[in-house]
CSV table of C-alpha atoms in Angstrom, one decimal:
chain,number,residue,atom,x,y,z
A,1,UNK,CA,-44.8,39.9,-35.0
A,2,UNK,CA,-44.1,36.7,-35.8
A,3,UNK,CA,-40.4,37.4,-36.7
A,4,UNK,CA,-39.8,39.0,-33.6
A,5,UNK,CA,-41.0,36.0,-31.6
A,6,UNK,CA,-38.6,33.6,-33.7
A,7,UNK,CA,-35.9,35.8,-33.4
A,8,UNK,CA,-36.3,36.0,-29.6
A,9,UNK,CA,-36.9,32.3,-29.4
A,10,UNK,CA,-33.6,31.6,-30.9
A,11,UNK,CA,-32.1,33.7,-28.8
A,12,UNK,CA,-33.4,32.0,-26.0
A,13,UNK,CA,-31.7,28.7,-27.6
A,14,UNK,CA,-28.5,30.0,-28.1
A,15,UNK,CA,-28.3,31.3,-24.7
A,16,UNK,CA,-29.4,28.5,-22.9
A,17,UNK,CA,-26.5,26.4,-25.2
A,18,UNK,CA,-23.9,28.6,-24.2
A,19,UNK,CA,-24.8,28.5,-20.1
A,20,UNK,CA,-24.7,25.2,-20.9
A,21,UNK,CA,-21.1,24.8,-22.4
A,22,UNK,CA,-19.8,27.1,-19.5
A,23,UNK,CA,-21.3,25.2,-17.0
A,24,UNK,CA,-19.2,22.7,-18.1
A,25,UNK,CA,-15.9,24.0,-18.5
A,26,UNK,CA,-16.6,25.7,-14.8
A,27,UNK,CA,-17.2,21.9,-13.5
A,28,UNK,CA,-13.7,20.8,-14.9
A,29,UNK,CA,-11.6,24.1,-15.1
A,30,UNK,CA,-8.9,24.9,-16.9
A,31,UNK,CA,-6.7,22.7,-14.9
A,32,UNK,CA,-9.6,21.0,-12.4
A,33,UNK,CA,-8.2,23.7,-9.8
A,34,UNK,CA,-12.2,25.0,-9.8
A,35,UNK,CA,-13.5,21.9,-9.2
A,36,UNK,CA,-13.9,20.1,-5.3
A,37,UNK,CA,-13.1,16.4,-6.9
A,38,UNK,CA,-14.5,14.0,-4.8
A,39,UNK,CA,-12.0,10.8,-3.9
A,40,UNK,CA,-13.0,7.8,-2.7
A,41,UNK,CA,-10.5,5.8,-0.1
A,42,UNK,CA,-10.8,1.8,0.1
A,43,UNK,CA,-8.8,-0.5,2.9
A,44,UNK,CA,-9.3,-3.7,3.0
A,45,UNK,CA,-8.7,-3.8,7.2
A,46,UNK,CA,-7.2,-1.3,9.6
A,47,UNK,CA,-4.0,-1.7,10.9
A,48,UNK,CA,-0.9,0.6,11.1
A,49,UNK,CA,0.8,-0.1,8.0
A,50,UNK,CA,-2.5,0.9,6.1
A,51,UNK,CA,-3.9,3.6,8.6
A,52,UNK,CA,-0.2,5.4,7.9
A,53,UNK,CA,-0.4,5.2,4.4
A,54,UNK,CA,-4.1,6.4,4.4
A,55,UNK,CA,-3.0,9.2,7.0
A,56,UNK,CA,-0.2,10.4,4.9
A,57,UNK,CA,-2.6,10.0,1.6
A,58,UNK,CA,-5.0,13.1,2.8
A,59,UNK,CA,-1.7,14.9,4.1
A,60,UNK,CA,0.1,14.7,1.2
A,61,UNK,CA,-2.8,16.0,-0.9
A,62,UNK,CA,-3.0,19.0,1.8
A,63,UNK,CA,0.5,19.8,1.5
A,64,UNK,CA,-0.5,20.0,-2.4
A,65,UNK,CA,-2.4,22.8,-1.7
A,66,UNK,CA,-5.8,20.7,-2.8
A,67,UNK,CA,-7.3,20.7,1.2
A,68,UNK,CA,-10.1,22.4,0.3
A,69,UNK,CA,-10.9,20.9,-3.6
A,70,UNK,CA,-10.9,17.8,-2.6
A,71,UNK,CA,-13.6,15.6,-0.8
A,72,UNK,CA,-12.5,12.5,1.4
A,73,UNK,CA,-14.6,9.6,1.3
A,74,UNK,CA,-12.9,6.9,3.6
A,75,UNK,CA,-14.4,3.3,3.8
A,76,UNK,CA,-12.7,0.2,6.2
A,77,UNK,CA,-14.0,-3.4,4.6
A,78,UNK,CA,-13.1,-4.7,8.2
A,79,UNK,CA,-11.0,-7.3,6.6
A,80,UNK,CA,-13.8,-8.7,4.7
A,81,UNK,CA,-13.6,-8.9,0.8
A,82,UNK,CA,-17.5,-8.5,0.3
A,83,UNK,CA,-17.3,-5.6,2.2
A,84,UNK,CA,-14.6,-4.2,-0.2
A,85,UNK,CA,-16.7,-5.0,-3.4
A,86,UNK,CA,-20.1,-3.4,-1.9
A,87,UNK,CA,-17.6,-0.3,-0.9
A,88,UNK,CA,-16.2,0.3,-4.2
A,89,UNK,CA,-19.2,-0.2,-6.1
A,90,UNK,CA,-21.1,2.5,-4.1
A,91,UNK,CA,-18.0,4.8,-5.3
A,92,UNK,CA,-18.7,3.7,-8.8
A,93,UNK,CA,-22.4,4.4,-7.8
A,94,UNK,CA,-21.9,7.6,-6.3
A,95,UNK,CA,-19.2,8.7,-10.1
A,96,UNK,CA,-16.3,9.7,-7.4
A,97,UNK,CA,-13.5,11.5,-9.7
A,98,UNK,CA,-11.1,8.8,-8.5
A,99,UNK,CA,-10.4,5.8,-6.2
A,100,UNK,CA,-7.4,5.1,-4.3
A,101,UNK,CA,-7.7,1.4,-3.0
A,102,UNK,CA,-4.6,0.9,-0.8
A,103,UNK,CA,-2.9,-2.7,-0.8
A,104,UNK,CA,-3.6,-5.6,-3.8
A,105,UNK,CA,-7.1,-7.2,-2.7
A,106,UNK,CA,-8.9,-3.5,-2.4
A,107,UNK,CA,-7.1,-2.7,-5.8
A,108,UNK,CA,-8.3,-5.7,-7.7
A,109,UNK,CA,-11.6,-5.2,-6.3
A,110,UNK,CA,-11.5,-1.6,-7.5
A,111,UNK,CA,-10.2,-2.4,-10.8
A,112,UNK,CA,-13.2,-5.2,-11.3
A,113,UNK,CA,-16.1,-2.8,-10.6
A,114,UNK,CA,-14.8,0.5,-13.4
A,115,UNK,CA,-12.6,0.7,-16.6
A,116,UNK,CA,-13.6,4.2,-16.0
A,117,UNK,CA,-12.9,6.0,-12.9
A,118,UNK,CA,-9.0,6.7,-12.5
A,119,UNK,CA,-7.8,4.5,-9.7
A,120,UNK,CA,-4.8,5.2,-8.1
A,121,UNK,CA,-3.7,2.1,-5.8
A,122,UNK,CA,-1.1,2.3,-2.9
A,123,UNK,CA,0.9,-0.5,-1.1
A,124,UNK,CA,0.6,-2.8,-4.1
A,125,UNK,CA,4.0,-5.0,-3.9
A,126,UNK,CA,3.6,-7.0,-7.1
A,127,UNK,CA,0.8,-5.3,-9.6
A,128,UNK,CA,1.5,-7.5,-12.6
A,129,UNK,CA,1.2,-10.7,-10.5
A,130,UNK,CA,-1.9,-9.4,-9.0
A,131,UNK,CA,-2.9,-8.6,-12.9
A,132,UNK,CA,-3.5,-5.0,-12.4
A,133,UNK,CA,-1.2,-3.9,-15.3
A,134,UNK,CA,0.3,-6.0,-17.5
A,135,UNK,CA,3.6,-4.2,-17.1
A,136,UNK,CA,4.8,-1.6,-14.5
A,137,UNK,CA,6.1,1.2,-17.4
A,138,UNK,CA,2.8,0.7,-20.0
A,139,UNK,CA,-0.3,1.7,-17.8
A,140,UNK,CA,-3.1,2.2,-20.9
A,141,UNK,CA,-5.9,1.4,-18.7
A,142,UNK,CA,-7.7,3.4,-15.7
A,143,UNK,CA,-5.2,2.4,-13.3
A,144,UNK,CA,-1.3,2.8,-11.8
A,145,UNK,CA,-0.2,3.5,-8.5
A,146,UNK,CA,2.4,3.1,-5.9
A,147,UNK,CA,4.3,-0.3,-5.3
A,148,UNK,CA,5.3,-1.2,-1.6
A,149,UNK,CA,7.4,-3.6,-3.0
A,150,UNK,CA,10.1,-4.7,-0.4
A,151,UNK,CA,13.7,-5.2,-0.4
A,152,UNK,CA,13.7,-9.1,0.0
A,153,UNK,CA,17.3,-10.1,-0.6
A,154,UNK,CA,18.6,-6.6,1.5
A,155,UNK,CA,16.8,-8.0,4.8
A,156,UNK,CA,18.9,-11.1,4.4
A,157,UNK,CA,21.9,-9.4,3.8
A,158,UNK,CA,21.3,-7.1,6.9
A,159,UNK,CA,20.1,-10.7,8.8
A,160,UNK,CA,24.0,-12.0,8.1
A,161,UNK,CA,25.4,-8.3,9.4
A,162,UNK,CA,23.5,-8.4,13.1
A,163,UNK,CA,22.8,-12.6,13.3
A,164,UNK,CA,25.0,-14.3,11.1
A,165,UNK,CA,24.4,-17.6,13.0
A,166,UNK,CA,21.5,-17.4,11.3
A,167,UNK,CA,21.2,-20.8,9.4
A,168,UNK,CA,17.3,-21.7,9.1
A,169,UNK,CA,14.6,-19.4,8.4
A,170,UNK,CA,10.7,-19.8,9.1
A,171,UNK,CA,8.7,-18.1,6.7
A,172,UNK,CA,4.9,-17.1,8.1
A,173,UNK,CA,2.8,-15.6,5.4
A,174,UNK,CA,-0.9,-16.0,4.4
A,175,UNK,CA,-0.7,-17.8,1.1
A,176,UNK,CA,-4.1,-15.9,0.1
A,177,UNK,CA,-2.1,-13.0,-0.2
A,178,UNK,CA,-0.2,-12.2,-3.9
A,179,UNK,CA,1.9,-9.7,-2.5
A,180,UNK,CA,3.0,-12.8,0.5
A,181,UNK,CA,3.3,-15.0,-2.1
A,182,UNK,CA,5.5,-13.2,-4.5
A,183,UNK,CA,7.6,-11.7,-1.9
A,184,UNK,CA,8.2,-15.6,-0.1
A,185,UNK,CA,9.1,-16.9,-3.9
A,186,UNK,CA,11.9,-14.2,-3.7
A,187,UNK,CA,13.0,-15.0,-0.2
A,188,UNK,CA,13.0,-18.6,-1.0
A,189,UNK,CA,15.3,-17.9,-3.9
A,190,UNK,CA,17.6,-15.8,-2.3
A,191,UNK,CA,18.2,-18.5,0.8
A,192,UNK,CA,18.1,-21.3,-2.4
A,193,UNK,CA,20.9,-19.3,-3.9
A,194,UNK,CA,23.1,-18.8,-0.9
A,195,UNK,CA,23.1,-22.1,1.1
A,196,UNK,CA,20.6,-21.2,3.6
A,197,UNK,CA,17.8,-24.0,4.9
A,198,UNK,CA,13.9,-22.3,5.7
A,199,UNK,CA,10.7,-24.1,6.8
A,200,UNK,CA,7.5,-22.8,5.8
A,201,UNK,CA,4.6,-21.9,7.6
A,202,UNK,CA,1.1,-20.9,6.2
A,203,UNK,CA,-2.3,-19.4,8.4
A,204,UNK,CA,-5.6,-17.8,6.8
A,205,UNK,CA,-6.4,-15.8,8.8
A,206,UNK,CA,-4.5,-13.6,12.1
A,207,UNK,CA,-6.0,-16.2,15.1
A,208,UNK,CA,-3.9,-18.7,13.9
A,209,UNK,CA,-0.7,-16.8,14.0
A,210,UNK,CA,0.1,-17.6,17.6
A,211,UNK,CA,-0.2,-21.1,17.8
A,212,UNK,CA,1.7,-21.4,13.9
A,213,UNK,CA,4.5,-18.8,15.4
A,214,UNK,CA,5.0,-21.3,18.5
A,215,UNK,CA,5.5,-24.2,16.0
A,216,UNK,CA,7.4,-22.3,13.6
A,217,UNK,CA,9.7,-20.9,16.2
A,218,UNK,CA,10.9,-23.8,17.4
A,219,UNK,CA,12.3,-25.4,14.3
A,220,UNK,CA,14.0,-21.9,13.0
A,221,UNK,CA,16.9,-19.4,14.2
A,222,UNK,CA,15.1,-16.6,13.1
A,223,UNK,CA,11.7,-15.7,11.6
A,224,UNK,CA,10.7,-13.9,8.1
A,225,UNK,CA,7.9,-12.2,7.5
A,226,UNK,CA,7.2,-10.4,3.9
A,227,UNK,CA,4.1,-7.1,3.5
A,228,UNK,CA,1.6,-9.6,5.0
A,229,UNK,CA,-1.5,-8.3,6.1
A,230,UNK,CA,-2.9,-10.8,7.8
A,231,UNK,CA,0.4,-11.3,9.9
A,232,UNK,CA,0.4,-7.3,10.5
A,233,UNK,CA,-2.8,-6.5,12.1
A,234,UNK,CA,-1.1,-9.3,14.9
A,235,UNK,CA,2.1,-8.9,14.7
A,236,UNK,CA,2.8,-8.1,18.5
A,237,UNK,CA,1.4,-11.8,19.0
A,238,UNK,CA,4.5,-13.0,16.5
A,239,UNK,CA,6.7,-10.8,17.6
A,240,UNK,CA,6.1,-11.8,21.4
A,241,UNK,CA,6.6,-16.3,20.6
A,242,UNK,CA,9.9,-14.9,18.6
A,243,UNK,CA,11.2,-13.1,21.9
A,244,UNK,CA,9.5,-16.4,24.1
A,245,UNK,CA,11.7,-18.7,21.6
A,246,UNK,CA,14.6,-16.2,21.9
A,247,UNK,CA,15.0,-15.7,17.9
A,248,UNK,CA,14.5,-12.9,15.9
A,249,UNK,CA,11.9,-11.5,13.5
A,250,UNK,CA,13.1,-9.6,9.8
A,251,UNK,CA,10.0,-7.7,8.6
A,252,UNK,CA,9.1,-6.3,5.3
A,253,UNK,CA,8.1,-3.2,7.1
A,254,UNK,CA,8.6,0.0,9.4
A,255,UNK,CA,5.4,-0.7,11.1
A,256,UNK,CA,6.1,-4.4,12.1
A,257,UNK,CA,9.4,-3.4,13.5
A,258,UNK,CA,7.8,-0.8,15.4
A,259,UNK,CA,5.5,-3.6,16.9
A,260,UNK,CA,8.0,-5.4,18.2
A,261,UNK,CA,9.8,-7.1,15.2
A,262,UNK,CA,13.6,-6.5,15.5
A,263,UNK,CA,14.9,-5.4,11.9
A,264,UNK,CA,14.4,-4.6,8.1
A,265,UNK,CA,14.7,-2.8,5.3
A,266,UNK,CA,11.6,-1.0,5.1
A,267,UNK,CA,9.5,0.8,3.8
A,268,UNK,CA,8.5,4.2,4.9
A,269,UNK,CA,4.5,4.6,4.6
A,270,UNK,CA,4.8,8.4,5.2
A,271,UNK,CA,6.9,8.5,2.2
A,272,UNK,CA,4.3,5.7,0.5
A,273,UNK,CA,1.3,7.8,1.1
A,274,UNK,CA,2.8,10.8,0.6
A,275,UNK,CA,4.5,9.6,-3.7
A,276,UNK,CA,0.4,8.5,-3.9
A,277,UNK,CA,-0.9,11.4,-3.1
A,278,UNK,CA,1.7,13.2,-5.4
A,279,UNK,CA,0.5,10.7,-8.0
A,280,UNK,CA,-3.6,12.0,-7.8
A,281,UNK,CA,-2.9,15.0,-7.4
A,282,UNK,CA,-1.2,15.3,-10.8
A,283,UNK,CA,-3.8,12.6,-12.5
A,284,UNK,CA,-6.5,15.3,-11.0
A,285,UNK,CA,-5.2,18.2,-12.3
A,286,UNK,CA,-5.4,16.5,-15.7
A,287,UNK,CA,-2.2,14.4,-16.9
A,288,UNK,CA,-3.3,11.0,-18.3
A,289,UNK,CA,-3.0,7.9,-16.3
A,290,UNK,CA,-0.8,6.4,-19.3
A,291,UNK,CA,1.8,9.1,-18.5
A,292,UNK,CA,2.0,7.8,-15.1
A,293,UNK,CA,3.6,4.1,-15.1
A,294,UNK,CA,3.3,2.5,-11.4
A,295,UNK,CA,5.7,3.8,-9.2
A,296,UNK,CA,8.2,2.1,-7.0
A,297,UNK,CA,8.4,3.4,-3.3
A,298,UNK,CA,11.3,5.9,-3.9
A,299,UNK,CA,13.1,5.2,-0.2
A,300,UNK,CA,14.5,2.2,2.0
A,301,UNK,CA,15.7,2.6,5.3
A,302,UNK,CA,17.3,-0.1,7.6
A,303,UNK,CA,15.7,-0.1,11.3
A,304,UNK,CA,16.2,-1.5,14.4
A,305,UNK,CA,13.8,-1.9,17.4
A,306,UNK,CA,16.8,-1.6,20.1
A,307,UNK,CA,13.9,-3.0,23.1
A,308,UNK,CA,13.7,-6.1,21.1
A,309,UNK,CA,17.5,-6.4,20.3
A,310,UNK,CA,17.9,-5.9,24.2
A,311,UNK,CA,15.6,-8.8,24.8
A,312,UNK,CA,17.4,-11.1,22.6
A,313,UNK,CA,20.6,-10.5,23.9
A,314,UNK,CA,21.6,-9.0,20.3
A,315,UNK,CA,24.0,-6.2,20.5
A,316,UNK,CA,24.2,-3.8,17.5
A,317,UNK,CA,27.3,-1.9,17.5
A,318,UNK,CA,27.6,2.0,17.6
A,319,UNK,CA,29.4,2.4,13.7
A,320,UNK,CA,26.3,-0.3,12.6
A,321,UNK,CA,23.2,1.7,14.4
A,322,UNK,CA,24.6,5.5,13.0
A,323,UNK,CA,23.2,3.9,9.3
A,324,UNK,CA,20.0,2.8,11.2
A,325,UNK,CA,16.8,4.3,12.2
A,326,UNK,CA,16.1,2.8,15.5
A,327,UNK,CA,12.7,2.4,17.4
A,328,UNK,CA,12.4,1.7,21.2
């Protein structure tokens, strides 16, 4: 009798071990395609640059085919960086599969509260000068992502094709900002290296753009303004004291143009959110985050906001807007 019961008892054990093991290759899969992974989506503020991004994020991971294994949990800091440490660490809290903080100050926050949970970041101009990675193509730690870095010296050269009067550029950036401050370095350069004369123009935070852009505006012929994001949740103010001054505004984006900023090389965030989400998706399904160096947006496009042109007085010829994408 007592041989049967120890025979049964182990049986019981080795059953119980091997539910066990399967329960855990059923929770990660073969490929992860059984399991709903569970993302968590950090912004430091809304505005449309980000919103887009975010927007094209969860739409580019439907496209994927993952709508329905994947679980969106979507926090706004409302521009405050307390808020974005309290968010991520309740997705460190809560063991989300992965984080995808989108622009630099949600990304360093991210990166500060896990060495463990993959993070991919979006809208990151300058991740080594933000000390994310320590180089773009050797990514050994829990993070890469997607850089929004823009096409500085191209906006100049596109300034000297439609204003080439152009002779003085303000530059209106918060300072705070590493992706600002990297991208006005490059700007600075570019003008250093070709004979052209700027003024500089700091604020903190976006109620003291107006007042700034009405100084700046009248010491400048036009304005420059890099991936800011303290510029671009008011950039209809700027753009407005530009039009006032009768000068015009080179963004770093599609977005700013769209808000009344009259041209740039830009960046695309459809195409931004949707190379992210290509990004996860392939870190989810299991390929190491060391196989995937950061990414550089993949396309540019010049654009034109033809209503602001129009309010200048800037006419754009018909041979120059066929290689432009226009807004109105």
């Amino acid at each position: 009798m007592k041989k049967i019961i120890a025979v049964l008892t182990l049986l019981s054990v080795l059953f119980t071990s091997l539910s066990g093991c399967a329960a855990k290759a059923d929770d990660k899969g073969a490929s992860g395609d059984d399991k709903k992974f569970r993302i968590g989506i950090v912004q430091a503020q809304n505005h449309p640059s980000l919103d887009e991004i975010r927007e094209y994020i969860i739409i580019g991971l439907e496209e994927a085919g993952m709508k329905d294994s994947v679980e969106i949990i979507y926090k706004d800091a409302q521009n405050d960086p307390t808020n974005v440490t309290t968010i991520v660490n309740q997705f460190v809290g809560e063991n989300v599969d992965m984080i995808i903080p989108i622009a630099t100050g949600a990304a360093q926050s991210a990166l500060a509260a896990t060495r463990d949970i993959p993070i991919v970041f979006a809208a990151v101009s300058y991740p080594v000068q933000a000390g994310l990675v320590e180089d773009m193509n050797k990514t050994d730690g829990n993070i890469t992502g997607v850089s929004n870095a823009i096409a500085v010296e191209d906006i100049f050269r596109l300034s000297a094709e439609l204003t080439p009067e152009v002779e003085t550029y303000g530059f209106i950036y918060n300072p705070g900002e590493v992706n600002s401050a990297s991208g006005i370095k490059r700007a600075k350069d570019y003008c250093d290296a070709n004979g052209l004369k700027y003024v500089e123009a700091n604020i903190a935070n976006s109620g003291e753009l107006q007042q700034t852009a009405q100084s700046l505006a009248s010491k400048v012929d036009a304005i420059f303004v890099p991936n800011d994001n303290t510029v671009a949740v008011a950039m209809s103010v700027l753009a407005q004291e530009a039009i006032d001054a009768g000068i015009p505004v080179y963004t770093g984006a599609d977005s700013m143009v769209k808000d009344g900023g009259f041209a740039t090389v830009g960046i695309d965030y459809k195409v931004l959110g949707r190379q992210t989400a290509a990004m996860a998706e392939r870190i989810l399904k299991g390929e190491k985050i060391s196989d995937n160096p950061v990414e550089i947006i993949s396309q540019y496009s010049r654009m034109v906001n033809t209503t602001t042109a129009k309010s200048l007085g800037i006419e754009i010829s018909e041979d120059a807007l066929k290689e432009i994408k226009v807004f109105e």
